Coordinates of C-alpha atoms in Angstrom, one line a residue:
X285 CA 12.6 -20.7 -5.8
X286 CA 15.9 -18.8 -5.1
X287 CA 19.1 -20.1 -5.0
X288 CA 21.9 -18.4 -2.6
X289 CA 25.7 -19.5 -3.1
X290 CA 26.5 -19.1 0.9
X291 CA 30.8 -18.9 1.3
X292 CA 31.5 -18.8 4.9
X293 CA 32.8 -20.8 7.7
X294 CA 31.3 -23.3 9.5
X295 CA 31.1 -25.2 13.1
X296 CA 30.5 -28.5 13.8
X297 CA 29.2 -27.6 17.1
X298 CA 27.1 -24.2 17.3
X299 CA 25.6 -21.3 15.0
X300 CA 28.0 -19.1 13.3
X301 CA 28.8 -18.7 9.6
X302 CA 27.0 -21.0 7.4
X303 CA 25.9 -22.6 10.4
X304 CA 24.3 -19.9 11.7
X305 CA 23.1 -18.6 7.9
X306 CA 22.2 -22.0 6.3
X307 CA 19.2 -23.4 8.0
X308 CA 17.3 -19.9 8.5
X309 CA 17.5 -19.1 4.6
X310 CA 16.4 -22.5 3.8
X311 CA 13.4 -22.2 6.0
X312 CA 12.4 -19.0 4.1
X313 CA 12.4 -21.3 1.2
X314 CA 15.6 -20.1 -0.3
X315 CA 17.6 -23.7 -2.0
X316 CA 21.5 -22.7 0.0
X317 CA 24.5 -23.8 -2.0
X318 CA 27.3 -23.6 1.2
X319 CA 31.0 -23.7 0.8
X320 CA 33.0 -24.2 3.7
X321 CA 36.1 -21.3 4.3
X322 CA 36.9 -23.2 7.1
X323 CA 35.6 -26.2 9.4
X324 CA 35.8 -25.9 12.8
X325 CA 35.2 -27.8 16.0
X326 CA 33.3 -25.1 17.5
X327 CA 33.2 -21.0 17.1
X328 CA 36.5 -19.7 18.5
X329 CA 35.4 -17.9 21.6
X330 CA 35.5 -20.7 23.6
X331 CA 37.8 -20.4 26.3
X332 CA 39.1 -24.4 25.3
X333 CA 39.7 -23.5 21.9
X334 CA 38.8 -25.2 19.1
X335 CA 39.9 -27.8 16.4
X336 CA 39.6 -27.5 12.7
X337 CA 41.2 -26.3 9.7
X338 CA 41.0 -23.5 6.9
X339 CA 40.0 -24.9 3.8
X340 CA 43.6 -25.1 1.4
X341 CA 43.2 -22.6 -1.9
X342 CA 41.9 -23.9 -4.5
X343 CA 39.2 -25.6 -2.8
X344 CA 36.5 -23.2 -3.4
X345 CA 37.3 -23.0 -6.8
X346 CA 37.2 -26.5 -7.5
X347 CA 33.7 -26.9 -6.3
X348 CA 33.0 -23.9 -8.6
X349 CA 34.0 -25.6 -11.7
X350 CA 32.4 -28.7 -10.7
X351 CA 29.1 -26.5 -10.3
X352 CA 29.7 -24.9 -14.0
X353 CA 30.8 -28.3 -15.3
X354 CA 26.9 -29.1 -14.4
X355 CA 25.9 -26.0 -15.7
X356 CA 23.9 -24.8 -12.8
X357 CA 25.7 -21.1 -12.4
X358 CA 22.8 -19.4 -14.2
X359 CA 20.5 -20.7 -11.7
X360 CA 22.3 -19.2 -9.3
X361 CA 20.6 -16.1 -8.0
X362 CA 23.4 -14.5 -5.1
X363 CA 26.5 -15.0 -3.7
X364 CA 26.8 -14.2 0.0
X365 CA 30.8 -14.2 1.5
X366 CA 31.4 -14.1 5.6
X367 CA 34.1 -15.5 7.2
X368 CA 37.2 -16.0 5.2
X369 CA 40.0 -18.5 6.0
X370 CA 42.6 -16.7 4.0
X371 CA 43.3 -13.8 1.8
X372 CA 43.7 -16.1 -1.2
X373 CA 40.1 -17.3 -0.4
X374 CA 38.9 -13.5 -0.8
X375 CA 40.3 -14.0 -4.7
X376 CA 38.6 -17.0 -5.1
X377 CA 35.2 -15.8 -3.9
X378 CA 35.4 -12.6 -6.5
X379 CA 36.2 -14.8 -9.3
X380 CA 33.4 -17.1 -8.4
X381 CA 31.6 -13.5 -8.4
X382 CA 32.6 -12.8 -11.5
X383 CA 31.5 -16.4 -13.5
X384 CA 27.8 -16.7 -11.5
X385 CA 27.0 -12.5 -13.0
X386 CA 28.9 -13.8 -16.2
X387 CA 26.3 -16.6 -16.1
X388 CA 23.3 -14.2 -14.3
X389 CA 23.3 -10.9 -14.8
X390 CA 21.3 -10.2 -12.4
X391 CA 22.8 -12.1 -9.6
X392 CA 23.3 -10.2 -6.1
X393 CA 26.8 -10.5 -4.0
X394 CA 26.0 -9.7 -0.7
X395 CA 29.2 -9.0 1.5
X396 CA 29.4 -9.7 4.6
X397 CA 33.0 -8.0 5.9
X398 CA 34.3 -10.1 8.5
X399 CA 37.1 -8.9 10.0
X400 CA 37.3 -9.8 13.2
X401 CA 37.4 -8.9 16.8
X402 CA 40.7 -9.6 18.7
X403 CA 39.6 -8.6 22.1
X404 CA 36.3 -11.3 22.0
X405 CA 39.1 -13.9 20.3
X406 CA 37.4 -13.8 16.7
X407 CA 40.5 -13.9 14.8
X408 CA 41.0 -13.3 10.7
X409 CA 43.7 -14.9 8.8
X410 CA 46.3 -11.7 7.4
X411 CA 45.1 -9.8 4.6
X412 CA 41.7 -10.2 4.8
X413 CA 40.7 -7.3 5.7
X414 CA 42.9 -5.4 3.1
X415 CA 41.0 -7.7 0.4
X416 CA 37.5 -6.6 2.2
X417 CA 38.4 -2.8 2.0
X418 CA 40.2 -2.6 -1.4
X419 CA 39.1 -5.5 -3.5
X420 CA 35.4 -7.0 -2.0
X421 CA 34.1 -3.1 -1.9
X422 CA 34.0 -2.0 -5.5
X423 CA 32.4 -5.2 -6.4
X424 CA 29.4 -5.5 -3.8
X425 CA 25.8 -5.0 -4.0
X426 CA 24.9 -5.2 -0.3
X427 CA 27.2 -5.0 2.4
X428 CA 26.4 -5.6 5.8
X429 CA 29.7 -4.3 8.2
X430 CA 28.9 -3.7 11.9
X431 CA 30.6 -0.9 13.5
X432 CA 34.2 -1.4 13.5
X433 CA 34.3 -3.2 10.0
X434 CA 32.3 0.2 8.7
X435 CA 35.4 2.6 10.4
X436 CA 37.9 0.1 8.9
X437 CA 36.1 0.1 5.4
X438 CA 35.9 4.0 5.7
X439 CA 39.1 4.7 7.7
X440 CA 37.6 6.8 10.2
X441 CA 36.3 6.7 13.8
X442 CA 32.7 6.7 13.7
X443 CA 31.6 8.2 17.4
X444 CA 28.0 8.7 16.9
X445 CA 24.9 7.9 14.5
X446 CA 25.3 11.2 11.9
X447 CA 28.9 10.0 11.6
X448 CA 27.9 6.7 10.8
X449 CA 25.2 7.6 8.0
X450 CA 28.0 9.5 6.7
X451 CA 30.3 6.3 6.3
X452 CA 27.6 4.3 4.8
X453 CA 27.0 6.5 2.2
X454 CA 30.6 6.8 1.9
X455 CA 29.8 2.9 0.3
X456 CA 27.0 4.0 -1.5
X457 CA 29.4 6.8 -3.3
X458 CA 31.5 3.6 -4.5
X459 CA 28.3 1.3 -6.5
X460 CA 27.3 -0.6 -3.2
X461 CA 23.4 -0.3 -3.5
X462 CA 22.7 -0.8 0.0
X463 CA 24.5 -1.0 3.3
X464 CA 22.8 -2.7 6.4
X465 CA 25.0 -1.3 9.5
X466 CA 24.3 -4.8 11.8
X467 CA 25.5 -3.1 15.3
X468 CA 25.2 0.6 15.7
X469 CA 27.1 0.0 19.5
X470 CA 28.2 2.8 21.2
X471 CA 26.8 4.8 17.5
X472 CA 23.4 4.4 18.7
X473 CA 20.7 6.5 19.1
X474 CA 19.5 5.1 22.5
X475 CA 22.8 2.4 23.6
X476 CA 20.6 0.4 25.6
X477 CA 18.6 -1.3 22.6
X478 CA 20.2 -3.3 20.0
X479 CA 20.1 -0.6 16.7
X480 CA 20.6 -1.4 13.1
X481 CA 21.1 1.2 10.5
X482 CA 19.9 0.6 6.6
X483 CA 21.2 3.2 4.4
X484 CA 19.9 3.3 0.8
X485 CA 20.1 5.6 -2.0
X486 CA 16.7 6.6 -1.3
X487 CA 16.6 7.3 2.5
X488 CA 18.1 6.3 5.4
X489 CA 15.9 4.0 8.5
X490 CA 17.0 2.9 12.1
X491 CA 15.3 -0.1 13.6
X492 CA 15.5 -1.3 17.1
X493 CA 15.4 -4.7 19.2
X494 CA 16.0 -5.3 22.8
X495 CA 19.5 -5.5 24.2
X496 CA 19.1 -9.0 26.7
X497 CA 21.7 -9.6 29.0
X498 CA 23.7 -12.5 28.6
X499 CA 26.2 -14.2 31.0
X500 CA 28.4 -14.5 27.4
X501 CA 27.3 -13.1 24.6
X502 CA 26.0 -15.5 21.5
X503 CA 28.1 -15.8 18.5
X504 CA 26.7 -15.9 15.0
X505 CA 24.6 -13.4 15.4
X506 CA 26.0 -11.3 12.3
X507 CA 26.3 -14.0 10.6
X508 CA 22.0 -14.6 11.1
X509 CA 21.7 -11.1 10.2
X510 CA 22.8 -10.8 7.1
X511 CA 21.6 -14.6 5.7
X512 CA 18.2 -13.5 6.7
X513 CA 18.1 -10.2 5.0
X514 CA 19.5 -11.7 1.9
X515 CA 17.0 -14.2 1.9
X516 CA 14.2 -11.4 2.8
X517 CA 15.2 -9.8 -0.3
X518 CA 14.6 -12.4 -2.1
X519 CA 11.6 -13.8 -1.4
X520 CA 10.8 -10.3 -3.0
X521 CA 10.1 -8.1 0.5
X522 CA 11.2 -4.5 -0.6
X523 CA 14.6 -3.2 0.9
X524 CA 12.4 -2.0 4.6
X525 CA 9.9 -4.9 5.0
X526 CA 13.2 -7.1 5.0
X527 CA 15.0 -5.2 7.5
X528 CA 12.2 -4.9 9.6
X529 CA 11.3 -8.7 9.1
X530 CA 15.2 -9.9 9.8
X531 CA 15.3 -7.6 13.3
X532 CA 12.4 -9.3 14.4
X533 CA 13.1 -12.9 13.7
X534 CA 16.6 -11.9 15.4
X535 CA 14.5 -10.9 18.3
X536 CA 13.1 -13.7 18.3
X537 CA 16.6 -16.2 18.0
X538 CA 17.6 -13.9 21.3
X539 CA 15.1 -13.9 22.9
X540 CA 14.8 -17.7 23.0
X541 CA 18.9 -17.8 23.4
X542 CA 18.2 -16.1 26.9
X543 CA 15.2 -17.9 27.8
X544 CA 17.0 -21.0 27.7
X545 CA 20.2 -19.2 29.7
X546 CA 22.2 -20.9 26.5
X547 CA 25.7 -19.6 25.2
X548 CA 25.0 -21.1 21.3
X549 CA 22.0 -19.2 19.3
X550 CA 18.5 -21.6 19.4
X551 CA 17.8 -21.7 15.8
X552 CA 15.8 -24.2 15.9
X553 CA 13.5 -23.6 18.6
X554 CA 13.0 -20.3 17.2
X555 CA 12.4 -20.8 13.6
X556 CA 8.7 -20.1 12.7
X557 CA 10.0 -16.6 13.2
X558 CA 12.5 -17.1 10.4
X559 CA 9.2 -17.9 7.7
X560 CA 6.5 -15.8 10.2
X561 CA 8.0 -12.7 12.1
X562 CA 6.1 -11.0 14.7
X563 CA 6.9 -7.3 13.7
X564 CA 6.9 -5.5 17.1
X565 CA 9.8 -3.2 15.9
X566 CA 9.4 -0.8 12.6
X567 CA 12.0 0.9 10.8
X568 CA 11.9 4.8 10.9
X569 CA 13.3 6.5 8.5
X570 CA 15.5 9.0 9.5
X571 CA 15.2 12.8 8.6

């Protein structure tokens, strides 16, 4: 069995961050370790608001030492980050980094950039993304930006799909090993599918889901990516079976999200698909 550190925000009410990531990677059989950035009421796209607090520093590296008190770092097999509730948080999550490696060589950190999105009200605490782009970077084995966090990481507008296999392997220049582009947007080949880009040393693949039509647009859904390629990778699926595996069990979550005409992602109605996907989608590897 794997075990998966998970550092990322979480909701009372909904899917996003670790309660978006959690429950899928569990159900692929991973044992989850989550720490709380934050707790909120609900995700903060709600027109209402929401209640809730960032968690104060020092609090994820108290639970840290309590976990190395118990000696149970070396059992720890990757570190995913997400949503950050402070800058000061960022330094805490690469010293906890630092001691699970110190403690597992060959443990993963898996980076999920979250830096926000203004105009759809997802909001980052100041100098988080200066940590993500000049501190999180050099230390990452996977990172998993979507668009804008992949121009902000690279410092460059990003108008179509060559430039954006240029950016990614902009990353790979700097030790990441792999970078899994979440939402190609307005970068995509055909911009009325969902596309996801997977850069690797060794090639480059696009894979494709339906785009459905929400009234509002779920939240979380990054958040789902990247826990369930993590996870993919492993429960020892090569770099290609997980990306194809984590698109379609997304499909899946989405579909089931617009089936029901909800606003929160239906995790739990969809989740054989997290442990069984129903590959309709492969990867193609681009030229």
């Amino acid at each position: 069995m794997k075990r998966i550190l998970s550092i990322q925000s979480h909701v009372v009410f909904g899917c996003a961050g670790n309660s978006a990531a959690v429950f899928p990677m569990r159900r692929l059989g991973m044992e989850v370790w989550p720490i709380n950035t934050v707790q909120f009421s609900n995700h903060t796209q709600y027109a209402a608001g929401w209640q809730g607090m960032a968690m104060p520093a020092g609090h994820i590296s108290g639970l840290i030492k309590g976990l190395a008190d118990i000696d149970v770092l070396a059992q720890c097999d990757a570190v995913l980050s997400g949503y950050l509730g402070s800058a000061e948080q960022g330094d805490e999550i690469l010293a906890v980094v630092a001691a699970v490696k110190a403690a597992n060589p060959n443990a993963l950190y898996f980076c999920d950039p979250v830096m926000g999105h203004p105009e759809k009200g997802c909001i980052v605490a100041p100098g988080v993304t200066r940590f993500l782009t000049e501190q999180a970077l050099p230390v990452a084995d996977i990172m998993a930006p979507n668009l804008l966090e992949l121009e902000t990481l690279c410092a460059t507008q990003l108008p179509d799909l060559a430039h954006t296999r240029a950016a990614a392997h902009q990353l790979l220049a700097k030790g990441v090993s792999m970078v899994l582009v979440k939402h190609l947007g307005r970068a995509a080949q055909d911009v009325s599918r969902f596309e996801m880009l997977l850069a690797t040393p060794q090639g480059d693949y696009l894979v494709a889901r339906p785009l459905y039509e929400f009234a509002k647009q779920p939240v979380g859904v990054g958040d789902l990516i990247s826990a369930l390629m993590l996870a993919n990778l492993q429960a020892g699926h090569d770099p290609i079976s997980a990306f194809e595996r984590t698109n379609a069990a997304v499909d899946a979550v989405l579909l089931k999200t617009w089936q029901a005409g909800a606003y929160e992602l239906q995790l739990i109605a969809a989740q054989q698909a997290f442990a069984e996907p129903m590959i309709a989608h492969r990867a193609v590897r681009l030229a």
